Amino acid sequence: DTAVSQTPKYLVTQMGNDKSIKCEQNLGHDTMYWYKQDSKKFLKIMFSYNNKELIINETVPNRFSPKSPDKAHLNLHINSLELGDSAVYFCASSQWGGLAGVRAWEQYFGPGTRLTVT
Amino acid sequence: AQTVTQSQPEMSVQEAETVTLSCTYDTSESDYYLFWYKQPPSRQMILVIRQEAYKQQNATENRFSVNFQKAAKSFSLKISDSQLGDAAMYFCAYRSANKNKGNTPLVFGKGTRLSVIA
């Protein structure tokens, strides 16, 4: 029944490791996002995918690589983890209203993944 | 680029009283959405209320209402009859409604931590 799910919810790892976070949505949405919430609780967009295509890539180190195997999934792979990568990562999804202008405004968030790099 | 400013890092309110959280934003667009999200300690992002910029009427959801001043680019949240369960981080967020931009991500303020005193 969960609309947007993320695995794992907690991830503790050492510097230099490579890790992945998975996201799945069962809402039939065409757009998925990754947001990062830092230690000061500031939330910022990292990536946005529409129909499996990358449409937004904010200034994120290239150690972060999103992958969307299909519309319902958006995974985040992080190479060579650093202490500064410790944060909560949120996946979200939404449906575009299209050029017809149907107003589709809501984004649905996953429960977040708390990543701790030691 | 759009920015969202929440000038109150922390607020407190007595149970059953009313509190207002402030938010200002900067944009050159005329069509957009504004949101207030609640993040309790569980870290789940919960949509509290939304406002569409073309609507002059202020949005209301039960005990939550907004004061939307488009010319002043101000979007405050009023919580009436505050309850202990209202204690959380509250984030103001902006999203473009420009259909030519497709599905756009949320731009968040830095949040206001609300404490409710019994």
JSON list of C-alpha atoms in Angstrom, two decimals:
[
{"chain": "A", "resi": 1, "resn": "ASP", "atom": "CA", "xyz": [0.00, 0.00, 0.00]},
{"chain": "A", "resi": 2, "resn": "THR", "atom": "CA", "xyz": [2.99, 2.31, 0.49]},
{"chain": "A", "resi": 3, "resn": "ALA", "atom": "CA", "xyz": [2.96, 4.96, -2.23]},
{"chain": "A", "resi": 4, "resn": "VAL", "atom": "CA", "xyz": [6.70, 5.72, -2.28]},
{"chain": "A", "resi": 5, "resn": "SER", "atom": "CA", "xyz": [9.07, 3.29, -0.60]},
{"chain": "A", "resi": 6, "resn": "GLN", "atom": "CA", "xyz": [12.81, 3.47, -0.04]},
{"chain": "A", "resi": 7, "resn": "THR", "atom": "CA", "xyz": [15.31, 0.85, 0.98]},
{"chain": "A", "resi": 8, "resn": "PRO", "atom": "CA", "xyz": [17.12, 0.81, 3.23]},
{"chain": "A", "resi": 9, "resn": "LYS", "atom": "CA", "xyz": [15.77, 3.23, 5.83]},
{"chain": "A", "resi": 10, "resn": "TYR", "atom": "CA", "xyz": [19.10, 3.34, 7.63]},
{"chain": "A", "resi": 11, "resn": "LEU", "atom": "CA", "xyz": [22.54, 2.87, 6.15]},
{"chain": "A", "resi": 12, "resn": "VAL", "atom": "CA", "xyz": [25.79, 3.03, 8.10]},
{"chain": "A", "resi": 13, "resn": "THR", "atom": "CA", "xyz": [28.99, 2.61, 6.15]},
{"chain": "A", "resi": 14, "resn": "GLN", "atom": "CA", "xyz": [32.63, 3.58, 6.09]},
{"chain": "A", "resi": 15, "resn": "MET", "atom": "CA", "xyz": [34.37, 6.22, 4.06]},
{"chain": "A", "resi": 16, "resn": "GLY", "atom": "CA", "xyz": [35.41, 5.06, 0.64]},
{"chain": "A", "resi": 17, "resn": "ASN", "atom": "CA", "xyz": [32.65, 2.47, 0.25]},
{"chain": "A", "resi": 18, "resn": "ASP", "atom": "CA", "xyz": [30.09, 2.38, -2.54]},
{"chain": "A", "resi": 19, "resn": "LYS", "atom": "CA", "xyz": [26.41, 2.14, -1.64]},
{"chain": "A", "resi": 20, "resn": "SER", "atom": "CA", "xyz": [22.99, 2.28, -3.27]},
{"chain": "A", "resi": 21, "resn": "ILE", "atom": "CA", "xyz": [19.58, 3.47, -2.15]},
{"chain": "A", "resi": 22, "resn": "LYS", "atom": "CA", "xyz": [16.50, 2.18, -3.93]},
{"chain": "A", "resi": 23, "resn": "CYS", "atom": "CA", "xyz": [13.19, 3.92, -4.49]},
{"chain": "A", "resi": 24, "resn": "GLU", "atom": "CA", "xyz": [9.94, 2.60, -5.85]},
{"chain": "A", "resi": 25, "resn": "GLN", "atom": "CA", "xyz": [6.59, 4.28, -6.38]},
{"chain": "A", "resi": 26, "resn": "ASN", "atom": "CA", "xyz": [3.30, 2.55, -7.11]},
{"chain": "A", "resi": 27, "resn": "LEU", "atom": "CA", "xyz": [1.35, 5.68, -8.00]},
{"chain": "A", "resi": 28, "resn": "GLY", "atom": "CA", "xyz": [1.89, 5.51, -11.74]},
{"chain": "A", "resi": 29, "resn": "HIS", "atom": "CA", "xyz": [3.70, 8.86, -11.67]},
{"chain": "A", "resi": 30, "resn": "ASP", "atom": "CA", "xyz": [6.01, 9.87, -14.49]},
{"chain": "A", "resi": 31, "resn": "THR", "atom": "CA", "xyz": [8.48, 11.99, -12.53]},
{"chain": "A", "resi": 32, "resn": "MET", "atom": "CA", "xyz": [10.74, 11.00, -9.67]},
{"chain": "A", "resi": 33, "resn": "TYR", "atom": "CA", "xyz": [13.18, 13.01, -7.58]},
{"chain": "A", "resi": 34, "resn": "TRP", "atom": "CA", "xyz": [16.02, 12.68, -5.11]},
{"chain": "A", "resi": 35, "resn": "TYR", "atom": "CA", "xyz": [16.33, 15.30, -2.39]},
{"chain": "A", "resi": 36, "resn": "LYS", "atom": "CA", "xyz": [19.08, 15.60, 0.21]},
{"chain": "A", "resi": 37, "resn": "GLN", "atom": "CA", "xyz": [18.42, 16.83, 3.75]},
{"chain": "A", "resi": 38, "resn": "ASP", "atom": "CA", "xyz": [21.62, 17.86, 5.48]},
{"chain": "A", "resi": 39, "resn": "SER", "atom": "CA", "xyz": [22.44, 17.95, 9.18]},
{"chain": "A", "resi": 40, "resn": "LYS", "atom": "CA", "xyz": [20.83, 21.40, 9.49]},
{"chain": "A", "resi": 41, "resn": "LYS", "atom": "CA", "xyz": [17.59, 19.99, 8.04]},
{"chain": "A", "resi": 42, "resn": "PHE", "atom": "CA", "xyz": [17.95, 21.90, 4.77]},
{"chain": "A", "resi": 43, "resn": "LEU", "atom": "CA", "xyz": [16.25, 20.08, 1.89]},
{"chain": "A", "resi": 44, "resn": "LYS", "atom": "CA", "xyz": [17.58, 20.47, -1.61]},
{"chain": "A", "resi": 45, "resn": "ILE", "atom": "CA", "xyz": [16.87, 18.82, -4.93]},
{"chain": "A", "resi": 46, "resn": "MET", "atom": "CA", "xyz": [19.60, 16.60, -6.34]},
{"chain": "A", "resi": 47, "resn": "PHE", "atom": "CA", "xyz": [18.08, 14.93, -9.39]},
{"chain": "A", "resi": 48, "resn": "SER", "atom": "CA", "xyz": [14.81, 14.73, -11.26]},
{"chain": "A", "resi": 49, "resn": "TYR", "atom": "CA", "xyz": [13.79, 12.06, -13.76]},
{"chain": "A", "resi": 50, "resn": "ASN", "atom": "CA", "xyz": [10.85, 12.16, -16.14]},
{"chain": "A", "resi": 51, "resn": "ASN", "atom": "CA", "xyz": [9.90, 8.93, -17.88]},
{"chain": "A", "resi": 52, "resn": "LYS", "atom": "CA", "xyz": [13.33, 7.49, -17.13]},
{"chain": "A", "resi": 53, "resn": "GLU", "atom": "CA", "xyz": [15.15, 10.53, -18.52]},
{"chain": "A", "resi": 54, "resn": "LEU", "atom": "CA", "xyz": [17.31, 12.78, -16.39]},
{"chain": "A", "resi": 55, "resn": "ILE", "atom": "CA", "xyz": [15.89, 16.31, -16.54]},
{"chain": "A", "resi": 56, "resn": "ILE", "atom": "CA", "xyz": [17.46, 18.02, -13.55]},
{"chain": "A", "resi": 57, "resn": "ASN", "atom": "CA", "xyz": [20.94, 17.47, -12.22]},
{"chain": "A", "resi": 58, "resn": "GLU", "atom": "CA", "xyz": [21.88, 20.04, -9.63]},
{"chain": "A", "resi": 59, "resn": "THR", "atom": "CA", "xyz": [25.51, 20.63, -8.73]},
{"chain": "A", "resi": 60, "resn": "VAL", "atom": "CA", "xyz": [26.05, 17.25, -7.21]},
{"chain": "A", "resi": 61, "resn": "PRO", "atom": "CA", "xyz": [29.44, 15.50, -7.19]},
{"chain": "A", "resi": 62, "resn": "ASN", "atom": "CA", "xyz": [29.71, 12.94, -9.97]},
{"chain": "A", "resi": 63, "resn": "ARG", "atom": "CA", "xyz": [30.19, 10.29, -7.30]},
{"chain": "A", "resi": 64, "resn": "PHE", "atom": "CA", "xyz": [26.39, 10.35, -7.16]},
{"chain": "A", "resi": 65, "resn": "SER", "atom": "CA", "xyz": [24.75, 8.55, -10.05]},
{"chain": "A", "resi": 66, "resn": "PRO", "atom": "CA", "xyz": [21.01, 8.10, -10.31]},
{"chain": "A", "resi": 67, "resn": "LYS", "atom": "CA", "xyz": [19.56, 5.32, -12.39]},
{"chain": "A", "resi": 68, "resn": "SER", "atom": "CA", "xyz": [15.98, 4.81, -13.47]},
{"chain": "A", "resi": 69, "resn": "PRO", "atom": "CA", "xyz": [15.38, 1.32, -14.86]},
{"chain": "A", "resi": 70, "resn": "ASP", "atom": "CA", "xyz": [11.69, 2.12, -15.38]},
{"chain": "A", "resi": 71, "resn": "LYS", "atom": "CA", "xyz": [9.15, 4.79, -14.52]},
{"chain": "A", "resi": 72, "resn": "ALA", "atom": "CA", "xyz": [8.41, 3.27, -11.13]},
{"chain": "A", "resi": 73, "resn": "HIS", "atom": "CA", "xyz": [11.99, 3.06, -9.88]},
{"chain": "A", "resi": 74, "resn": "LEU", "atom": "CA", "xyz": [14.76, 5.54, -9.24]},
{"chain": "A", "resi": 75, "resn": "ASN", "atom": "CA", "xyz": [17.91, 4.36, -7.55]},
{"chain": "A", "resi": 76, "resn": "LEU", "atom": "CA", "xyz": [20.79, 6.41, -6.21]},
{"chain": "A", "resi": 77, "resn": "HIS", "atom": "CA", "xyz": [24.29, 5.01, -6.29]},
{"chain": "A", "resi": 78, "resn": "ILE", "atom": "CA", "xyz": [27.07, 6.73, -4.39]},
{"chain": "A", "resi": 79, "resn": "ASN", "atom": "CA", "xyz": [30.73, 5.94, -5.00]},
{"chain": "A", "resi": 80, "resn": "SER", "atom": "CA", "xyz": [33.65, 6.58, -2.67]},
{"chain": "A", "resi": 81, "resn": "LEU", "atom": "CA", "xyz": [31.50, 7.79, 0.20]},
{"chain": "A", "resi": 82, "resn": "GLU", "atom": "CA", "xyz": [32.75, 10.78, 2.19]},
{"chain": "A", "resi": 83, "resn": "LEU", "atom": "CA", "xyz": [31.88, 12.03, 5.67]},
{"chain": "A", "resi": 84, "resn": "GLY", "atom": "CA", "xyz": [30.00, 14.96, 4.13]},
{"chain": "A", "resi": 85, "resn": "ASP", "atom": "CA", "xyz": [27.61, 12.59, 2.39]},
{"chain": "A", "resi": 86, "resn": "SER", "atom": "CA", "xyz": [26.01, 11.81, 5.74]},
{"chain": "A", "resi": 87, "resn": "ALA", "atom": "CA", "xyz": [22.43, 13.04, 5.40]},
{"chain": "A", "resi": 88, "resn": "VAL", "atom": "CA", "xyz": [18.86, 11.92, 4.92]},
{"chain": "A", "resi": 89, "resn": "TYR", "atom": "CA", "xyz": [17.99, 11.19, 1.31]},
{"chain": "A", "resi": 90, "resn": "PHE", "atom": "CA", "xyz": [14.38, 11.47, 0.21]},
{"chain": "A", "resi": 91, "resn": "CYS", "atom": "CA", "xyz": [12.84, 10.06, -2.89]},
{"chain": "A", "resi": 92, "resn": "ALA", "atom": "CA", "xyz": [9.64, 11.67, -4.20]},
{"chain": "A", "resi": 93, "resn": "SER", "atom": "CA", "xyz": [7.34, 11.33, -7.16]},
{"chain": "A", "resi": 94, "resn": "SER", "atom": "CA", "xyz": [4.74, 13.38, -8.97]},
{"chain": "A", "resi": 95, "resn": "GLN", "atom": "CA", "xyz": [2.62, 13.33, -12.10]},
{"chain": "A", "resi": 96, "resn": "TRP", "atom": "CA", "xyz": [2.92, 16.00, -14.73]},
{"chain": "A", "resi": 97, "resn": "GLY", "atom": "CA", "xyz": [-0.31, 17.62, -15.81]},
{"chain": "A", "resi": 98, "resn": "GLY", "atom": "CA", "xyz": [0.98, 17.93, -19.34]},
{"chain": "A", "resi": 99, "resn": "LEU", "atom": "CA", "xyz": [0.95, 20.78, -21.81]},
{"chain": "A", "resi": 100, "resn": "ALA", "atom": "CA", "xyz": [-2.82, 20.86, -21.54]},
{"chain": "A", "resi": 101, "resn": "GLY", "atom": "CA", "xyz": [-2.15, 22.47, -18.21]},
{"chain": "A", "resi": 102, "resn": "VAL", "atom": "CA", "xyz": [-3.91, 20.02, -15.98]},
{"chain": "A", "resi": 103, "resn": "ARG", "atom": "CA", "xyz": [-2.84, 21.10, -12.56]},
{"chain": "A", "resi": 104, "resn": "ALA", "atom": "CA", "xyz": [-1.02, 18.24, -10.88]},
{"chain": "A", "resi": 105, "resn": "TRP", "atom": "CA", "xyz": [0.79, 19.75, -7.98]},
{"chain": "A", "resi": 106, "resn": "GLU", "atom": "CA", "xyz": [1.46, 17.22, -5.29]},
{"chain": "A", "resi": 107, "resn": "GLN", "atom": "CA", "xyz": [4.74, 15.46, -4.67]},
{"chain": "A", "resi": 108, "resn": "TYR", "atom": "CA", "xyz": [4.66, 12.29, -2.62]},
{"chain": "A", "resi": 109, "resn": "PHE", "atom": "CA", "xyz": [7.68, 11.62, -0.46]},
{"chain": "A", "resi": 110, "resn": "GLY", "atom": "CA", "xyz": [9.23, 8.37, 0.63]},
{"chain": "A", "resi": 111, "resn": "PRO", "atom": "CA", "xyz": [10.17, 7.81, 4.29]},
{"chain": "A", "resi": 112, "resn": "GLY", "atom": "CA", "xyz": [13.78, 8.85, 3.74]},
{"chain": "A", "resi": 113, "resn": "THR", "atom": "CA", "xyz": [17.06, 6.98, 4.09]},
{"chain": "A", "resi": 114, "resn": "ARG", "atom": "CA", "xyz": [19.42, 8.11, 6.82]},
{"chain": "A", "resi": 115, "resn": "LEU", "atom": "CA", "xyz": [22.95, 7.61, 5.55]},
{"chain": "A", "resi": 116, "resn": "THR", "atom": "CA", "xyz": [25.77, 7.76, 8.10]},
{"chain": "A", "resi": 117, "resn": "VAL", "atom": "CA", "xyz": [29.35, 7.66, 6.86]},
{"chain": "A", "resi": 118, "resn": "THR", "atom": "CA", "xyz": [31.97, 6.91, 9.51]},
{"chain": "B", "resi": 1, "resn": "ALA", "atom": "CA", "xyz": [16.27, 31.18, -9.46]},
{"chain": "B", "resi": 2, "resn": "GLN", "atom": "CA", "xyz": [13.54, 31.00, -6.89]},
{"chain": "B", "resi": 3, "resn": "THR", "atom": "CA", "xyz": [14.34, 31.28, -3.21]},
{"chain": "B", "resi": 4, "resn": "VAL", "atom": "CA", "xyz": [12.29, 30.66, -0.09]},
{"chain": "B", "resi": 5, "resn": "THR", "atom": "CA", "xyz": [13.09, 32.29, 3.24]},
{"chain": "B", "resi": 6, "resn": "GLN", "atom": "CA", "xyz": [11.85, 31.27, 6.66]},
{"chain": "B", "resi": 7, "resn": "SER", "atom": "CA", "xyz": [13.13, 33.82, 9.13]},
{"chain": "B", "resi": 8, "resn": "GLN", "atom": "CA", "xyz": [12.11, 32.00, 12.32]},
{"chain": "B", "resi": 9, "resn": "PRO", "atom": "CA", "xyz": [14.41, 29.05, 13.06]},
{"chain": "B", "resi": 10, "resn": "GLU", "atom": "CA", "xyz": [12.39, 28.19, 16.16]},
{"chain": "B", "resi": 11, "resn": "MET", "atom": "CA", "xyz": [8.96, 29.01, 17.52]},
{"chain": "B", "resi": 12, "resn": "SER", "atom": "CA", "xyz": [6.97, 27.86, 20.51]},
{"chain": "B", "resi": 13, "resn": "VAL", "atom": "CA", "xyz": [3.29, 27.96, 21.36]},
{"chain": "B", "resi": 14, "resn": "GLN", "atom": "CA", "xyz": [1.13, 26.99, 24.28]},
{"chain": "B", "resi": 15, "resn": "GLU", "atom": "CA", "xyz": [-1.26, 24.16, 23.74]},
{"chain": "B", "resi": 16, "resn": "ALA", "atom": "CA", "xyz": [-4.64, 25.42, 22.45]},
{"chain": "B", "resi": 17, "resn": "GLU", "atom": "CA", "xyz": [-3.14, 28.75, 21.39]},
{"chain": "B", "resi": 18, "resn": "THR", "atom": "CA", "xyz": [-2.53, 30.09, 17.90]},
{"chain": "B", "resi": 19, "resn": "VAL", "atom": "CA", "xyz": [0.84, 30.47, 16.21]},
{"chain": "B", "resi": 20, "resn": "THR", "atom": "CA", "xyz": [1.89, 31.94, 12.87]},
{"chain": "B", "resi": 21, "resn": "LEU", "atom": "CA", "xyz": [4.93, 30.79, 10.93]},
{"chain": "B", "resi": 22, "resn": "SER", "atom": "CA", "xyz": [6.41, 33.19, 8.40]},
{"chain": "B", "resi": 23, "resn": "CYS", "atom": "CA", "xyz": [7.60, 32.53, 4.87]},
{"chain": "B", "resi": 24, "resn": "THR", "atom": "CA", "xyz": [8.68, 34.83, 2.07]},
{"chain": "B", "resi": 25, "resn": "TYR", "atom": "CA", "xyz": [9.76, 33.86, -1.40]},
{"chain": "B", "resi": 26, "resn": "ASP", "atom": "CA", "xyz": [11.31, 35.38, -4.44]},
{"chain": "B", "resi": 27, "resn": "THR", "atom": "CA", "xyz": [10.30, 34.59, -8.00]},
{"chain": "B", "resi": 28, "resn": "SER", "atom": "CA", "xyz": [9.76, 36.27, -11.33]},
{"chain": "B", "resi": 29, "resn": "GLU", "atom": "CA", "xyz": [7.06, 33.79, -12.30]},
{"chain": "B", "resi": 30, "resn": "SER", "atom": "CA", "xyz": [3.37, 34.55, -12.07]},
{"chain": "B", "resi": 31, "resn": "ASP", "atom": "CA", "xyz": [2.08, 30.99, -11.84]},
{"chain": "B", "resi": 32, "resn": "TYR", "atom": "CA", "xyz": [3.29, 28.74, -9.06]},
{"chain": "B", "resi": 33, "resn": "TYR", "atom": "CA", "xyz": [2.31, 26.67, -6.06]},
{"chain": "B", "resi": 34, "resn": "LEU", "atom": "CA", "xyz": [3.21, 27.23, -2.45]},
{"chain": "B", "resi": 35, "resn": "PHE", "atom": "CA", "xyz": [3.19, 24.57, 0.22]},
{"chain": "B", "resi": 36, "resn": "TRP", "atom": "CA", "xyz": [3.71, 23.99, 3.88]},
{"chain": "B", "resi": 37, "resn": "TYR", "atom": "CA", "xyz": [5.16, 20.62, 4.84]},
{"chain": "B", "resi": 38, "resn": "LYS", "atom": "CA", "xyz": [5.41, 19.18, 8.33]},
{"chain": "B", "resi": 39, "resn": "GLN", "atom": "CA", "xyz": [8.28, 16.92, 9.34]},
{"chain": "B", "resi": 40, "resn": "PRO", "atom": "CA", "xyz": [7.82, 15.24, 12.74]},
{"chain": "B", "resi": 41, "resn": "PRO", "atom": "CA", "xyz": [10.65, 13.32, 14.42]},
{"chain": "B", "resi": 42, "resn": "SER", "atom": "CA", "xyz": [9.70, 10.30, 12.30]},
{"chain": "B", "resi": 43, "resn": "ARG", "atom": "CA", "xyz": [11.17, 12.42, 9.42]},
{"chain": "B", "resi": 44, "resn": "GLN", "atom": "CA", "xyz": [8.23, 11.68, 7.13]},
{"chain": "B", "resi": 45, "resn": "MET", "atom": "CA", "xyz": [7.37, 14.70, 4.96]},
{"chain": "B", "resi": 46, "resn": "ILE", "atom": "CA", "xyz": [3.67, 15.46, 5.40]},
{"chain": "B", "resi": 47, "resn": "LEU", "atom": "CA", "xyz": [1.84, 17.97, 3.24]},
{"chain": "B", "resi": 48, "resn": "VAL", "atom": "CA", "xyz": [-0.09, 20.36, 5.46]},
{"chain": "B", "resi": 49, "resn": "ILE", "atom": "CA", "xyz": [-1.57, 22.83, 3.01]},
{"chain": "B", "resi": 50, "resn": "ARG", "atom": "CA", "xyz": [-1.10, 24.21, -0.48]},
{"chain": "B", "resi": 51, "resn": "GLN", "atom": "CA", "xyz": [-1.90, 27.42, -2.27]},
{"chain": "B", "resi": 52, "resn": "GLU", "atom": "CA", "xyz": [-2.11, 28.05, -5.99]},
{"chain": "B", "resi": 53, "resn": "ALA", "atom": "CA", "xyz": [-0.85, 31.49, -6.90]},
{"chain": "B", "resi": 54, "resn": "TYR", "atom": "CA", "xyz": [-3.71, 32.30, -9.25]},
{"chain": "B", "resi": 55, "resn": "LYS", "atom": "CA", "xyz": [-6.23, 31.82, -6.45]},
{"chain": "B", "resi": 56, "resn": "GLN", "atom": "CA", "xyz": [-6.84, 34.90, -4.35]},
{"chain": "B", "resi": 57, "resn": "GLN", "atom": "CA", "xyz": [-8.65, 33.01, -1.62]},
{"chain": "B", "resi": 58, "resn": "ASN", "atom": "CA", "xyz": [-6.44, 31.80, 1.21]},
{"chain": "B", "resi": 59, "resn": "ALA", "atom": "CA", "xyz": [-6.30, 28.03, 1.61]},
{"chain": "B", "resi": 60, "resn": "THR", "atom": "CA", "xyz": [-7.66, 26.41, 4.77]},
{"chain": "B", "resi": 61, "resn": "GLU", "atom": "CA", "xyz": [-7.36, 22.85, 6.06]},
{"chain": "B", "resi": 62, "resn": "ASN", "atom": "CA", "xyz": [-9.07, 22.37, 9.40]},
{"chain": "B", "resi": 63, "resn": "ARG", "atom": "CA", "xyz": [-6.90, 24.12, 12.01]},
{"chain": "B", "resi": 64, "resn": "PHE", "atom": "CA", "xyz": [-4.35, 25.21, 9.40]},
{"chain": "B", "resi": 65, "resn": "SER", "atom": "CA", "xyz": [-4.75, 28.29, 7.25]},
{"chain": "B", "resi": 66, "resn": "VAL", "atom": "CA", "xyz": [-2.49, 30.50, 5.22]},
{"chain": "B", "resi": 67, "resn": "ASN", "atom": "CA", "xyz": [-2.18, 34.21, 4.61]},
{"chain": "B", "resi": 68, "resn": "PHE", "atom": "CA", "xyz": [-1.08, 34.51, 1.01]},
{"chain": "B", "resi": 69, "resn": "GLN", "atom": "CA", "xyz": [0.04, 37.96, -0.05]},
{"chain": "B", "resi": 70, "resn": "LYS", "atom": "CA", "xyz": [1.12, 37.64, -3.68]},
{"chain": "B", "resi": 71, "resn": "ALA", "atom": "CA", "xyz": [2.33, 41.18, -4.16]},
{"chain": "B", "resi": 72, "resn": "ALA", "atom": "CA", "xyz": [4.41, 41.00, -1.01]},
{"chain": "B", "resi": 73, "resn": "LYS", "atom": "CA", "xyz": [5.53, 37.43, -1.84]},
{"chain": "B", "resi": 74, "resn": "SER", "atom": "CA", "xyz": [4.54, 36.31, 1.59]},
{"chain": "B", "resi": 75, "resn": "PHE", "atom": "CA", "xyz": [2.97, 33.00, 2.60]},
{"chain": "B", "resi": 76, "resn": "SER", "atom": "CA", "xyz": [2.47, 32.52, 6.34]},
{"chain": "B", "resi": 77, "resn": "LEU", "atom": "CA", "xyz": [0.94, 29.52, 8.08]},
{"chain": "B", "resi": 78, "resn": "LYS", "atom": "CA", "xyz": [-1.45, 29.91, 10.99]},
{"chain": "B", "resi": 79, "resn": "ILE", "atom": "CA", "xyz": [-2.06, 26.98, 13.29]},
{"chain": "B", "resi": 80, "resn": "SER", "atom": "CA", "xyz": [-5.10, 27.40, 15.51]},
{"chain": "B", "resi": 81, "resn": "ASP", "atom": "CA", "xyz": [-5.85, 25.44, 18.68]},
{"chain": "B", "resi": 82, "resn": "SER", "atom": "CA", "xyz": [-2.31, 24.05, 18.72]},
{"chain": "B", "resi": 83, "resn": "GLN", "atom": "CA", "xyz": [-1.94, 20.44, 19.77]},
{"chain": "B", "resi": 84, "resn": "LEU", "atom": "CA", "xyz": [1.04, 18.52, 21.11]},
{"chain": "B", "resi": 85, "resn": "GLY", "atom": "CA", "xyz": [1.09, 16.56, 17.87]},
{"chain": "B", "resi": 86, "resn": "ASP", "atom": "CA", "xyz": [1.76, 19.75, 15.93]},
{"chain": "B", "resi": 87, "resn": "ALA", "atom": "CA", "xyz": [5.30, 19.86, 17.29]},
{"chain": "B", "resi": 88, "resn": "ALA", "atom": "CA", "xyz": [7.59, 19.36, 14.28]},
{"chain": "B", "resi": 89, "resn": "MET", "atom": "CA", "xyz": [9.76, 21.08, 11.69]},
{"chain": "B", "resi": 90, "resn": "TYR", "atom": "CA", "xyz": [7.70, 23.08, 9.24]},
{"chain": "B", "resi": 91, "resn": "PHE", "atom": "CA", "xyz": [8.97, 23.78, 5.76]},
{"chain": "B", "resi": 92, "resn": "CYS", "atom": "CA", "xyz": [7.66, 26.32, 3.32]},
{"chain": "B", "resi": 93, "resn": "ALA", "atom": "CA", "xyz": [8.14, 25.28, -0.30]},
{"chain": "B", "resi": 94, "resn": "TYR", "atom": "CA", "xyz": [7.73, 26.73, -3.77]},
{"chain": "B", "resi": 95, "resn": "ARG", "atom": "CA", "xyz": [7.10, 25.00, -7.06]},
{"chain": "B", "resi": 96, "resn": "SER", "atom": "CA", "xyz": [6.75, 26.47, -10.52]},
{"chain": "B", "resi": 97, "resn": "ALA", "atom": "CA", "xyz": [3.47, 25.83, -12.32]},
{"chain": "B", "resi": 98, "resn": "ASN", "atom": "CA", "xyz": [4.90, 26.77, -15.71]},
{"chain": "B", "resi": 99, "resn": "LYS", "atom": "CA", "xyz": [3.66, 23.91, -17.88]},
{"chain": "B", "resi": 100, "resn": "ASN", "atom": "CA", "xyz": [6.52, 24.41, -20.32]},
{"chain": "B", "resi": 101, "resn": "LYS", "atom": "CA", "xyz": [8.94, 23.44, -17.58]},
{"chain": "B", "resi": 102, "resn": "GLY", "atom": "CA", "xyz": [7.30, 20.08, -17.05]},
{"chain": "B", "resi": 103, "resn": "ASN", "atom": "CA", "xyz": [7.39, 18.69, -13.56]},
{"chain": "B", "resi": 104, "resn": "THR", "atom": "CA", "xyz": [9.53, 20.96, -11.45]},
{"chain": "B", "resi": 105, "resn": "PRO", "atom": "CA", "xyz": [11.04, 20.13, -8.05]},
{"chain": "B", "resi": 106, "resn": "LEU", "atom": "CA", "xyz": [10.24, 21.86, -4.79]},
{"chain": "B", "resi": 107, "resn": "VAL", "atom": "CA", "xyz": [12.37, 24.69, -3.50]},
{"chain": "B", "resi": 108, "resn": "PHE", "atom": "CA", "xyz": [12.38, 24.63, 0.29]},
{"chain": "B", "resi": 109, "resn": "GLY", "atom": "CA", "xyz": [12.99, 27.17, 3.01]},
{"chain": "B", "resi": 110, "resn": "LYS", "atom": "CA", "xyz": [15.30, 26.24, 5.86]},
{"chain": "B", "resi": 111, "resn": "GLY", "atom": "CA", "xyz": [12.46, 25.32, 8.15]},
{"chain": "B", "resi": 112, "resn": "THR", "atom": "CA", "xyz": [10.98, 26.43, 11.46]},
{"chain": "B", "resi": 113, "resn": "ARG", "atom": "CA", "xyz": [11.07, 24.12, 14.46]},
{"chain": "B", "resi": 114, "resn": "LEU", "atom": "CA", "xyz": [7.77, 24.42, 16.33]},
{"chain": "B", "resi": 115, "resn": "SER", "atom": "CA", "xyz": [7.52, 23.37, 19.95]},
{"chain": "B", "resi": 116, "resn": "VAL", "atom": "CA", "xyz": [4.15, 23.00, 21.66]},
{"chain": "B", "resi": 117, "resn": "ILE", "atom": "CA", "xyz": [4.09, 23.55, 25.40]},
{"chain": "B", "resi": 118, "resn": "ALA", "atom": "CA", "xyz": [1.55, 21.64, 27.46]}
]
